[in-house]
Coordinates of C-alpha atoms in Angstrom, one line a residue:
M1 CA -4.5 6.7 -11.3
A2 CA -8.2 7.0 -12.1
R3 CA -10.5 4.1 -11.2
L4 CA -11.5 2.0 -14.2
N5 CA -15.1 2.7 -13.4
D6 CA -14.5 6.5 -13.4
E7 CA -12.6 6.2 -16.7
V8 CA -15.4 4.3 -18.4
G9 CA -18.0 6.6 -16.9
A10 CA -16.2 9.6 -18.4
L11 CA -16.2 7.9 -21.8
L12 CA -19.9 7.2 -21.7
R13 CA -20.5 10.8 -20.6
E14 CA -18.5 12.0 -23.6
Y15 CA -20.5 9.7 -25.8
A16 CA -23.7 11.2 -24.5
D17 CA -22.5 14.7 -25.1
L18 CA -21.4 13.8 -28.7
I19 CA -24.8 12.3 -29.4
L20 CA -26.4 15.7 -28.6
L21 CA -23.7 17.7 -30.4
S22 CA -24.3 15.6 -33.6
G23 CA -28.0 16.1 -33.4
G24 CA -28.8 12.7 -32.1
N25 CA -31.8 11.6 -30.0
A26 CA -31.9 13.4 -26.6
F27 CA -33.5 10.4 -24.9
R28 CA -30.7 8.2 -26.1
A29 CA -28.1 10.7 -24.8
R30 CA -29.8 10.7 -21.4
S31 CA -29.7 7.0 -21.2
Y32 CA -26.0 7.1 -21.7
E33 CA -25.7 9.9 -19.1
K34 CA -27.5 7.7 -16.6
A35 CA -25.3 4.7 -17.5
A36 CA -22.2 6.9 -16.9
R37 CA -23.5 7.8 -13.4
S38 CA -24.2 4.2 -12.7
V39 CA -20.8 2.9 -13.8
G40 CA -19.0 5.7 -11.9
G41 CA -21.0 4.9 -8.8
Y42 CA -20.8 1.1 -9.0
P43 CA -18.9 -0.2 -6.0
G44 CA -17.3 -3.2 -7.7
D45 CA -14.5 -3.3 -10.3
L46 CA -15.7 -3.4 -13.9
A47 CA -12.7 -5.4 -14.9
H48 CA -14.1 -8.4 -13.1
L49 CA -17.5 -8.3 -14.9
D50 CA -18.6 -10.1 -18.1
E51 CA -21.4 -8.7 -20.2
A52 CA -24.1 -10.2 -18.0
G53 CA -22.5 -8.7 -15.0
L54 CA -22.3 -5.3 -16.7
R55 CA -26.0 -5.5 -17.6
A56 CA -26.8 -6.0 -14.0
I57 CA -25.6 -2.5 -13.2
P58 CA -28.7 -0.2 -13.0
G59 CA -29.0 1.8 -16.2
V60 CA -26.6 -0.3 -18.3
G61 CA -28.5 -2.0 -21.2
D62 CA -27.3 -4.3 -23.9
S63 CA -25.8 -1.6 -26.2
T64 CA -23.9 0.0 -23.3
A65 CA -22.7 -3.3 -22.0
E66 CA -21.3 -4.1 -25.4
K67 CA -19.4 -0.8 -25.6
I68 CA -17.9 -1.3 -22.2
S69 CA -16.9 -4.9 -23.0
E70 CA -15.3 -3.6 -26.2
Y71 CA -13.3 -1.0 -24.3
L72 CA -12.2 -3.5 -21.6
A73 CA -11.0 -5.9 -24.3
S74 CA -9.4 -3.5 -26.7
G75 CA -9.0 -0.1 -25.0
R76 CA -11.2 1.4 -27.8
M77 CA -14.9 2.3 -28.1
E78 CA -15.6 2.3 -31.9
A79 CA -18.9 4.2 -31.7
L80 CA -17.3 6.9 -29.6
E81 CA -14.4 7.3 -31.9
S82 CA -16.8 7.5 -34.9
L83 CA -18.6 10.4 -33.2
R84 CA -15.4 12.1 -32.3
A85 CA -14.4 12.1 -35.9
K86 CA -17.6 14.1 -36.8
I87 CA -17.3 16.8 -34.2
P88 CA -14.3 19.1 -33.9
P89 CA -12.7 18.5 -30.4
G90 CA -13.1 22.2 -29.5
V91 CA -16.8 22.1 -29.9
R92 CA -17.1 19.8 -26.9
E93 CA -14.6 22.0 -25.1
V94 CA -17.0 24.9 -25.6
T95 CA -19.7 22.9 -23.7
Q96 CA -17.4 22.9 -20.6
I97 CA -18.1 26.6 -20.3
P98 CA -20.6 27.0 -17.4
G99 CA -24.0 27.7 -18.9
V100 CA -23.2 26.6 -22.5
G101 CA -24.9 23.4 -23.4
P102 CA -24.6 21.2 -26.5
K103 CA -27.4 23.0 -28.3
T104 CA -25.7 26.4 -28.0
A105 CA -22.3 24.9 -28.8
V106 CA -23.7 23.5 -32.1
L107 CA -25.4 26.8 -32.9
L108 CA -22.1 28.7 -32.5
Y109 CA -20.3 26.2 -34.6
R110 CA -22.8 26.1 -37.4
K111 CA -23.4 29.9 -37.5
L112 CA -20.0 31.2 -36.7
G113 CA -17.6 28.3 -37.1
I114 CA -16.6 28.5 -33.5
K115 CA -14.7 25.4 -32.4
S116 CA -12.8 26.5 -29.4
V117 CA -13.2 28.5 -26.2
D118 CA -10.7 31.1 -27.4
E119 CA -12.6 31.6 -30.7
L120 CA -15.8 32.1 -28.7
R121 CA -14.1 34.7 -26.5
K122 CA -13.0 36.6 -29.5
A123 CA -16.4 36.4 -31.1
A124 CA -18.1 37.7 -27.9
D125 CA -15.6 40.6 -27.7
A126 CA -16.3 41.5 -31.3
G127 CA -20.0 41.5 -30.8
K128 CA -20.6 38.6 -33.2
L129 CA -23.0 36.7 -30.8
K130 CA -25.6 39.4 -30.9
G131 CA -28.6 38.5 -33.0
L132 CA -28.1 34.7 -32.9
P133 CA -31.3 32.7 -32.2
G134 CA -31.8 32.3 -28.5
L135 CA -28.8 34.4 -27.5
G136 CA -30.1 37.5 -25.8
E137 CA -28.1 40.1 -24.0
K138 CA -28.3 38.3 -20.7
T139 CA -27.3 35.0 -22.3
V140 CA -24.3 36.6 -24.0
E141 CA -23.2 38.1 -20.6
N142 CA -23.6 34.7 -19.0
I143 CA -21.3 33.2 -21.7
R144 CA -18.7 35.9 -21.0
H145 CA -18.9 35.1 -17.3
G146 CA -18.7 31.4 -18.0
I147 CA -15.5 31.8 -20.1
E148 CA -13.9 33.8 -17.3
Q149 CA -14.8 31.1 -14.8
L150 CA -13.4 28.4 -17.0
S151 CA -10.2 30.4 -17.5
Q152 CA -9.8 30.8 -13.7
A153 CA -10.3 27.1 -13.2
S154 CA -7.9 26.1 -15.9
G155 CA -5.1 24.0 -14.7
R156 CA -6.8 23.1 -11.4
T157 CA -8.1 19.8 -10.4
L158 CA -11.1 18.8 -8.2
L159 CA -10.1 17.9 -4.6
S160 CA -11.5 14.4 -4.8
I161 CA -9.5 13.5 -8.0
A162 CA -6.3 14.9 -6.6
L163 CA -6.8 13.2 -3.3
D164 CA -7.3 9.8 -4.9
L165 CA -4.0 10.1 -6.7
A166 CA -2.2 11.5 -3.7
E167 CA -3.3 8.8 -1.4
D168 CA -2.3 6.2 -3.9
L169 CA 1.1 7.8 -4.3
V170 CA 1.7 8.1 -0.6
A171 CA 0.8 4.4 0.0
E172 CA 3.2 3.3 -2.8
L173 CA 6.1 5.6 -2.0
G174 CA 5.7 5.1 1.8
A175 CA 6.3 1.3 1.2
V176 CA 9.6 1.9 -0.7
P177 CA 12.5 0.5 1.4
G178 CA 14.3 3.2 3.3
C179 CA 11.3 5.6 3.4
K180 CA 10.5 6.6 7.0
K181 CA 7.6 8.9 6.5
C182 CA 5.5 10.0 3.5
D183 CA 2.5 12.3 3.2
Y184 CA 0.9 14.9 0.9
A185 CA 1.2 18.6 1.7
G186 CA 0.3 21.9 0.0
S187 CA -3.2 23.0 -0.8
L188 CA -4.3 19.4 -0.9
R189 CA -3.5 18.9 2.8
R190 CA -5.3 22.2 3.5
M191 CA -8.3 20.5 1.6
R192 CA -9.0 23.3 -0.8
E193 CA -11.8 22.6 -3.2
T194 CA -9.4 22.5 -6.2
V195 CA -5.7 22.1 -6.3
G196 CA -3.1 23.3 -8.8
D197 CA -0.6 20.5 -8.2
I198 CA 0.2 17.7 -5.7
D199 CA 3.0 18.1 -3.2
I200 CA 4.3 14.8 -1.8
L201 CA 6.8 14.9 1.1
A202 CA 8.9 12.0 2.2
T203 CA 11.9 11.3 4.4
A204 CA 14.8 8.9 3.6
K205 CA 18.5 8.9 3.9
D206 CA 18.8 7.8 0.2
S207 CA 16.3 9.5 -2.1
A208 CA 17.1 7.5 -5.2
P209 CA 14.6 4.6 -4.7
L210 CA 11.8 7.1 -4.0
M211 CA 12.5 9.1 -7.1
A212 CA 12.7 6.0 -9.2
A213 CA 9.4 4.7 -7.8
L214 CA 7.6 8.0 -8.8
L215 CA 9.1 7.9 -12.3
A216 CA 7.9 4.3 -12.8
R217 CA 4.3 5.2 -12.2
P218 CA 2.0 4.3 -15.1
E219 CA 0.3 7.8 -15.3
V220 CA 3.6 9.7 -15.8
A221 CA 3.4 11.5 -19.1
D222 CA 6.2 13.9 -18.8
V223 CA 9.3 14.4 -16.5
I224 CA 9.6 18.1 -15.7
G225 CA 12.8 17.6 -13.7
S226 CA 14.5 15.0 -11.5
G227 CA 17.2 15.3 -8.9
T228 CA 18.3 14.1 -5.5
T229 CA 15.9 16.3 -3.4
K230 CA 13.0 16.9 -5.8
T231 CA 11.4 15.2 -8.8
S232 CA 8.5 16.8 -10.7
I233 CA 6.3 14.9 -13.2
R234 CA 3.1 15.7 -15.2
T235 CA 0.5 13.0 -15.4
D236 CA -1.5 11.9 -18.4
K237 CA -4.3 14.1 -17.1
G238 CA -2.1 17.2 -16.9
L239 CA -1.7 17.3 -13.2
Q240 CA 1.8 18.1 -11.8
V241 CA 3.2 16.1 -9.0
D242 CA 6.2 17.3 -7.0
L243 CA 8.0 14.8 -4.8
R244 CA 10.5 16.3 -2.2
V245 CA 12.7 14.0 -0.1
V246 CA 14.1 15.4 3.1
Q247 CA 16.2 14.0 5.9
P248 CA 14.2 12.4 8.8
A249 CA 15.3 15.1 11.2
E250 CA 13.8 17.8 9.0
W251 CA 10.4 16.3 8.6
G252 CA 8.4 18.6 10.8
A253 CA 9.8 21.8 9.5
A254 CA 9.4 20.7 5.9
L255 CA 5.8 19.7 6.5
V256 CA 5.0 23.1 8.0
Y257 CA 6.7 24.9 5.2
F258 CA 5.1 22.9 2.3
T259 CA 1.6 22.8 3.9
G260 CA 0.8 26.4 4.8
S261 CA -0.4 28.9 2.3
R262 CA 2.1 31.6 1.3
A263 CA 0.4 34.1 3.6
H264 CA 0.4 31.8 6.5
N265 CA 4.1 31.0 6.1
I266 CA 5.0 34.7 5.7
K267 CA 3.3 35.5 9.0
L268 CA 5.0 32.5 10.7
R269 CA 8.4 33.7 9.5
G270 CA 7.6 37.2 10.6
R271 CA 6.8 35.9 14.1
A272 CA 10.1 34.1 14.0
V273 CA 12.0 37.2 13.0
K274 CA 10.6 39.2 15.9
E275 CA 12.1 36.6 18.2
G276 CA 15.5 36.6 16.5
L277 CA 14.8 33.3 14.8
K278 CA 14.8 32.1 11.2
L279 CA 12.2 29.6 9.9
S280 CA 12.8 27.6 6.8
E281 CA 11.9 24.1 5.4
Y282 CA 15.0 22.8 7.2
G283 CA 14.1 24.0 10.7
L284 CA 13.7 26.9 13.1
F285 CA 17.1 28.4 13.9
D286 CA 18.5 31.0 16.3
V287 CA 19.9 33.7 14.0
E288 CA 22.8 34.7 16.3
S289 CA 24.1 31.3 17.2
G290 CA 22.9 29.3 14.2
K291 CA 21.6 26.6 16.5
K292 CA 18.6 24.6 15.3
L293 CA 15.8 24.8 17.8
A294 CA 13.1 22.6 16.2
S295 CA 12.5 20.6 13.1
R296 CA 11.5 17.0 13.8
T297 CA 7.8 17.4 14.2
E298 CA 5.2 20.1 13.4
K299 CA 4.2 20.4 17.0
E300 CA 7.8 21.0 17.9
V301 CA 8.2 23.8 15.4
Y302 CA 4.9 25.6 16.3
A303 CA 5.7 25.2 20.0
A304 CA 9.2 26.8 19.5
L305 CA 7.3 29.8 18.1
G306 CA 5.1 29.9 21.1
L307 CA 2.0 28.4 19.4
P308 CA 0.0 25.2 19.6
W309 CA -0.2 23.0 16.6
I310 CA -2.5 24.6 14.0
P311 CA -4.7 22.2 12.0
P312 CA -3.7 22.2 8.2
T313 CA -7.3 23.1 7.2
L314 CA -6.9 26.4 9.0
R315 CA -3.5 27.5 7.6
E316 CA -4.7 30.2 5.3
D317 CA -3.9 33.4 7.3
R318 CA -7.5 34.0 8.2
G319 CA -6.7 34.8 11.9
E320 CA -5.5 31.3 12.9
I321 CA -2.1 32.4 14.1
E322 CA -3.6 35.2 16.2
A323 CA -6.2 32.8 17.6
A324 CA -3.5 30.2 18.3
A325 CA -1.4 32.8 20.2
D326 CA -4.5 33.7 22.3
G327 CA -5.4 30.1 23.0
A328 CA -8.6 30.6 21.0
L329 CA -8.4 28.0 18.2
P330 CA -11.8 26.3 17.6
D331 CA -12.3 22.6 18.5
L332 CA -13.0 21.7 14.9
V333 CA -15.7 19.2 13.9
Q334 CA -14.2 15.8 13.0
L335 CA -15.3 13.0 10.8
K336 CA -15.9 10.8 13.8
D337 CA -18.4 13.3 15.1
L338 CA -20.9 12.8 12.3
R339 CA -23.8 10.7 13.6
G340 CA -25.9 10.6 10.4
D341 CA -26.5 11.8 6.9
L342 CA -29.6 13.9 6.2
H343 CA -29.6 14.1 2.4
T344 CA -29.4 10.9 0.3
H345 CA -31.2 9.3 -2.7
T346 CA -32.2 5.9 -3.8
D347 CA -33.2 4.3 -7.1
L348 CA -36.8 5.4 -6.5
T349 CA -35.7 8.6 -8.2
D350 CA -32.2 9.3 -9.6
G351 CA -30.1 7.2 -7.2
L352 CA -28.4 3.9 -8.2
A353 CA -29.1 1.7 -5.3
P354 CA -32.3 0.5 -3.5
L355 CA -33.2 1.8 -0.1
E356 CA -32.2 -1.4 1.6
V357 CA -28.6 -1.3 0.2
M358 CA -28.2 2.4 1.1
L359 CA -29.3 1.8 4.6
Q360 CA -27.0 -1.2 5.1
T361 CA -24.0 0.9 3.9
A362 CA -25.0 3.7 6.2
A363 CA -25.2 1.2 9.1
D364 CA -21.8 -0.1 8.3
L365 CA -20.5 3.5 8.6
G366 CA -21.7 3.4 12.2
Y367 CA -24.4 6.0 11.9
A368 CA -26.9 6.5 14.6
Y369 CA -29.5 7.8 12.2
Y370 CA -29.9 8.1 8.4
A371 CA -32.4 10.0 6.2
V372 CA -33.5 9.1 2.8
T373 CA -34.6 12.2 0.9
D374 CA -35.7 11.3 -2.6
H375 CA -36.8 14.0 -5.1
A376 CA -40.3 15.5 -4.9
P377 CA -42.7 15.6 -7.9
N378 CA -41.9 19.1 -9.3
L379 CA -38.6 17.7 -10.6
A380 CA -40.7 16.2 -13.3
M381 CA -37.9 13.9 -14.8
Q382 CA -37.9 11.9 -11.6
R383 CA -41.6 11.0 -11.9
M384 CA -42.4 11.0 -8.2
T385 CA -46.0 10.6 -7.1
D386 CA -47.7 10.7 -3.7
D387 CA -48.3 7.0 -3.8
K388 CA -44.6 6.2 -4.5
M389 CA -43.5 8.4 -1.6
L390 CA -46.0 7.0 0.8
A391 CA -45.0 3.4 -0.1
Q392 CA -41.4 4.3 0.5
R393 CA -42.3 5.8 3.8
A394 CA -44.0 2.6 4.9
R395 CA -41.0 0.6 3.8
A396 CA -38.7 3.0 5.7
R397 CA -40.8 2.6 8.9
D398 CA -40.5 -1.2 8.5
L399 CA -36.8 -1.1 8.0
D400 CA -36.4 1.3 11.0
R401 CA -37.6 -1.5 13.2
E402 CA -34.9 -3.9 11.8
Y403 CA -32.0 -1.7 12.7
S404 CA -31.2 -1.7 16.4
G405 CA -28.4 0.8 16.3
M406 CA -29.6 3.2 13.5
R407 CA -32.8 5.0 13.2
V408 CA -34.2 5.5 9.7
L409 CA -35.7 8.9 9.0
H410 CA -38.0 9.5 6.0
G411 CA -37.6 12.8 4.2
T412 CA -37.6 14.4 0.8
E413 CA -35.7 16.9 -1.3
L414 CA -38.2 19.5 -2.3
N415 CA -37.8 21.9 -5.2
I416 CA -37.8 25.6 -4.5
D417 CA -39.6 27.2 -7.4
A418 CA -39.1 30.7 -8.8
A419 CA -41.4 32.2 -6.2
G420 CA -40.0 30.3 -3.3
D421 CA -42.8 27.7 -3.0
V422 CA -42.2 24.0 -2.7
D423 CA -43.8 20.7 -3.7
W424 CA -46.8 19.3 -1.9
P425 CA -49.2 21.1 0.5
A426 CA -48.5 21.6 4.2
D427 CA -50.6 18.5 5.3
F428 CA -48.5 16.2 3.2
L429 CA -45.2 17.8 4.2
A430 CA -46.1 17.3 7.8
G431 CA -45.8 13.5 7.4
F432 CA -42.0 13.7 6.7
D433 CA -39.4 13.5 9.4
L434 CA -37.5 16.2 7.7
C435 CA -37.5 18.2 4.4
V436 CA -34.5 19.4 2.5
A437 CA -35.4 22.1 0.0
S438 CA -33.2 23.0 -3.0
I439 CA -33.1 25.0 -6.2
H440 CA -33.1 22.9 -9.3
S441 CA -34.3 25.4 -11.9
S442 CA -34.6 29.1 -12.9
F443 CA -30.9 29.6 -12.2
G444 CA -30.8 32.9 -14.3
L445 CA -33.2 34.9 -12.1
D446 CA -31.9 38.2 -10.9
R447 CA -30.4 38.9 -7.5
A448 CA -33.6 40.1 -5.9
A449 CA -35.7 37.2 -7.1
Q450 CA -33.1 34.6 -6.1
T451 CA -32.8 36.1 -2.6
K452 CA -36.5 36.3 -2.2
R453 CA -37.1 32.7 -3.2
L454 CA -34.5 31.4 -0.8
I455 CA -35.8 33.5 2.1
R456 CA -39.3 32.3 1.4
A457 CA -38.1 28.7 1.5
C458 CA -36.4 29.4 4.9
E459 CA -39.7 30.8 6.2
N460 CA -41.6 27.6 5.3
P461 CA -42.2 25.8 8.6
H462 CA -41.8 22.4 7.0
V463 CA -38.4 23.2 5.4
N464 CA -35.6 22.1 7.7
I465 CA -32.5 22.3 5.5
I466 CA -31.7 24.4 2.4
G467 CA -29.7 22.0 0.1
H468 CA -26.7 23.1 -1.9
P469 CA -27.8 26.8 -1.4
T470 CA -25.9 28.4 -4.3
T471 CA -26.5 25.5 -6.8
R472 CA -23.0 25.8 -8.2
L473 CA -21.3 22.9 -9.9
L474 CA -17.5 23.3 -10.0
D475 CA -16.3 23.9 -13.5
R476 CA -19.8 23.5 -14.9
R477 CA -22.3 25.9 -13.4
P478 CA -21.8 29.2 -11.6
P479 CA -23.6 30.0 -8.4
I480 CA -26.8 31.8 -8.5
D481 CA -26.7 35.6 -7.8
A482 CA -28.3 36.1 -4.4
D483 CA -27.8 38.3 -1.4
L484 CA -26.3 35.6 0.8
D485 CA -26.1 37.8 3.9
A486 CA -29.8 38.3 3.8
V487 CA -30.4 34.6 3.3
F488 CA -28.0 33.7 6.2
A489 CA -29.9 36.1 8.4
A490 CA -33.3 34.5 7.4
A491 CA -31.9 31.0 8.0
A492 CA -30.7 31.9 11.5
H493 CA -34.0 33.7 12.3
T494 CA -36.2 30.8 11.2
G495 CA -34.1 28.0 12.5
T496 CA -33.3 26.6 9.1
A497 CA -30.1 24.7 8.6
L498 CA -27.9 25.4 5.6
E499 CA -26.2 22.5 3.9
L500 CA -22.6 21.9 3.4
N501 CA -23.1 19.7 0.4
A502 CA -20.2 17.2 0.4
S503 CA -20.4 16.2 -3.2
P504 CA -16.9 17.1 -4.5
Q505 CA -18.5 18.6 -7.6
R506 CA -20.6 21.0 -5.4
L507 CA -18.9 21.7 -2.0
D508 CA -21.8 24.2 -1.5
L509 CA -21.7 26.3 0.7
T510 CA -18.0 27.2 0.3
D511 CA -15.9 27.6 3.4
D512 CA -15.9 31.4 3.1
Q513 CA -19.7 31.4 2.8
A514 CA -20.0 29.1 5.8
M515 CA -17.8 31.4 7.9
A516 CA -20.1 34.3 7.0
A517 CA -23.2 32.3 7.8
Q518 CA -21.9 31.1 11.1
R519 CA -21.4 34.7 12.2
H520 CA -25.2 35.1 11.7
G521 CA -25.8 32.2 14.0
V522 CA -26.7 29.7 11.3
K523 CA -26.6 25.9 12.0
F524 CA -25.3 23.5 9.3
A525 CA -25.9 20.0 8.0
I526 CA -22.9 18.2 6.4
N527 CA -24.6 15.9 3.9
S528 CA -23.3 13.6 1.2
D529 CA -26.1 14.1 -1.3
A530 CA -25.2 10.5 -2.1
H531 CA -26.8 8.9 -5.2
S532 CA -24.8 5.6 -4.7
T533 CA -23.2 3.7 -1.9
P534 CA -19.6 4.9 -2.7
A535 CA -20.8 8.5 -2.6
L536 CA -21.7 8.1 1.1
S537 CA -18.0 8.5 1.7
N538 CA -18.2 12.1 0.3
R539 CA -18.8 13.1 3.9
R540 CA -15.0 13.6 4.3
F541 CA -15.1 16.6 1.9
G542 CA -18.0 18.2 3.8
I543 CA -16.0 17.8 7.0
A544 CA -13.1 19.5 5.2
T545 CA -15.3 22.5 4.2
A546 CA -16.6 22.7 7.8
Q547 CA -13.1 22.7 9.3
R548 CA -11.9 25.4 6.8
A549 CA -14.9 27.4 8.0
W550 CA -13.8 27.0 11.7
L551 CA -17.0 25.1 12.6
T552 CA -17.3 23.0 15.7
K553 CA -19.7 20.1 16.6
D554 CA -22.2 22.5 18.0
D555 CA -22.5 24.2 14.6
V556 CA -23.4 21.0 12.8
I557 CA -26.9 19.4 13.5
N558 CA -26.0 15.9 12.3
T559 CA -23.3 15.6 15.0
W560 CA -26.1 16.0 17.6
S561 CA -28.0 13.3 19.4
L562 CA -31.2 12.2 17.8
T563 CA -33.2 13.8 20.6
R564 CA -31.5 17.1 20.1
L565 CA -31.8 16.8 16.3
R566 CA -35.5 16.0 16.5
A567 CA -36.1 19.1 18.7
F568 CA -34.3 21.2 16.0
L569 CA -36.5 19.7 13.3
R570 CA -39.7 20.7 15.1
K571 CA -39.3 24.0 13.5
P572 CA -41.7 26.7 14.7
A573 CA -44.0 28.4 12.1
V574 CA -42.7 31.8 11.1
R575 CA -45.2 34.7 10.7
G576 CA -45.6 35.4 7.0
G577 CA -43.9 32.1 6.0
G578 CA -44.6 30.3 2.8
G579 CA -46.9 27.3 2.6

């Protein structure tokens, strides 16, 4: 079930969108967007706050606090419902297409009466978008591509959202009397960036109490089917959950069967067949005698096939079975290996918490070092100045002396402009402990231009990490078009790390891209890009991406000692590099 904070944040975000769609004040809409981020990132429970407590949340003013209080008391937000009545639901749906904002959605509605994604698709196919103000040939092509992306993502859920629900279900079902073991399986256990449904596996001699517990969950909107071995429901958010109950002795075989991708499982079964065996969710059997050889644990099943246990994040048939057979599986990087976070924000720019609070949360995570990297001035909306950044640096140096077990690094997130240049001259950049450089604008440049700007940023001797390299936002913005192989080669040559951005809305680079970059010799930084204290925990998603990319500790710079990290950050100048 979604956190109340996330639920209210989503409503405030919808309200901001509807303000823009109805022609309202853009500044007012932005204030509600900021409030939505603040509420979603607030670590406490909104249900325990009165209006004064709500107003204490950064970005939540009197009007917003009143709306939240109204919703907490009645389950309704009158102002939101009033705006909903003015805008056809499908018009906001159109804004979910990557690259289509409220202004374009309103234009399409007013000029062509388009109030759904399907209507927009038909209009584009019929050539009706040509000639509309601001919609050139390139924009129309981007809209087509965005519709295709949205269609591909339809019915899939972000990893973080699915994981929250799955962990809640596993905790509750695992506590049902008679349940011996309970865990999630499927693509969620493989930690794919989005999932189509949630597979829950449990063991019990009597499945009835478990099935009843699932059906009693408050988010159940529809019962697809229910029996003694499997129950399927659909939640009020449209996500399907399948609960399978097996006998305790079948746990290992079932977990293998329901975790691996289809291709992984086919290859495992093929390996079994060659040995005169049969593998199913019930166990591994000798075909001739029918004797069960293994089923109780995953390690037992893999061992009976002549293989070591294969981590779930690798079970995609990308060579993991062959590597296992050869004793060549990588020693994957683990969450416990992370010694620090090298990309975070505070309320000096668009973060929600002050530096002191972010640092204390990081220290509580056991980090050995932590970098604050607030936005640089070319991201104009953040209003950064030299004086503000220098004052923060002085404060960071003071705080560094207060933490005996954690070193405080002062950095910044620079903006890579269309030419590949970044904020501030070289002498100012030299004062930072590290610099992350990211693209925040000019997403529509052509392939050559995007490639050139990224390579130029890598060649800058003051740029240590390229942040969220492809700029994608899952379900909202497509990646830029760049020759990533050329970028990877440049990053490896210049000693520039590439980020595995752990924000579940980004997960950028992807696992496939990270695998390709690693082959070039690139090093990586697994960063939370946290704008609030809860978001520091996003690191688990970055670790998942790294594992799916077969990365080890040696590949990830923020698993290294501070001494080794500092040596890497002393990046040599590259002939011809940018300033």
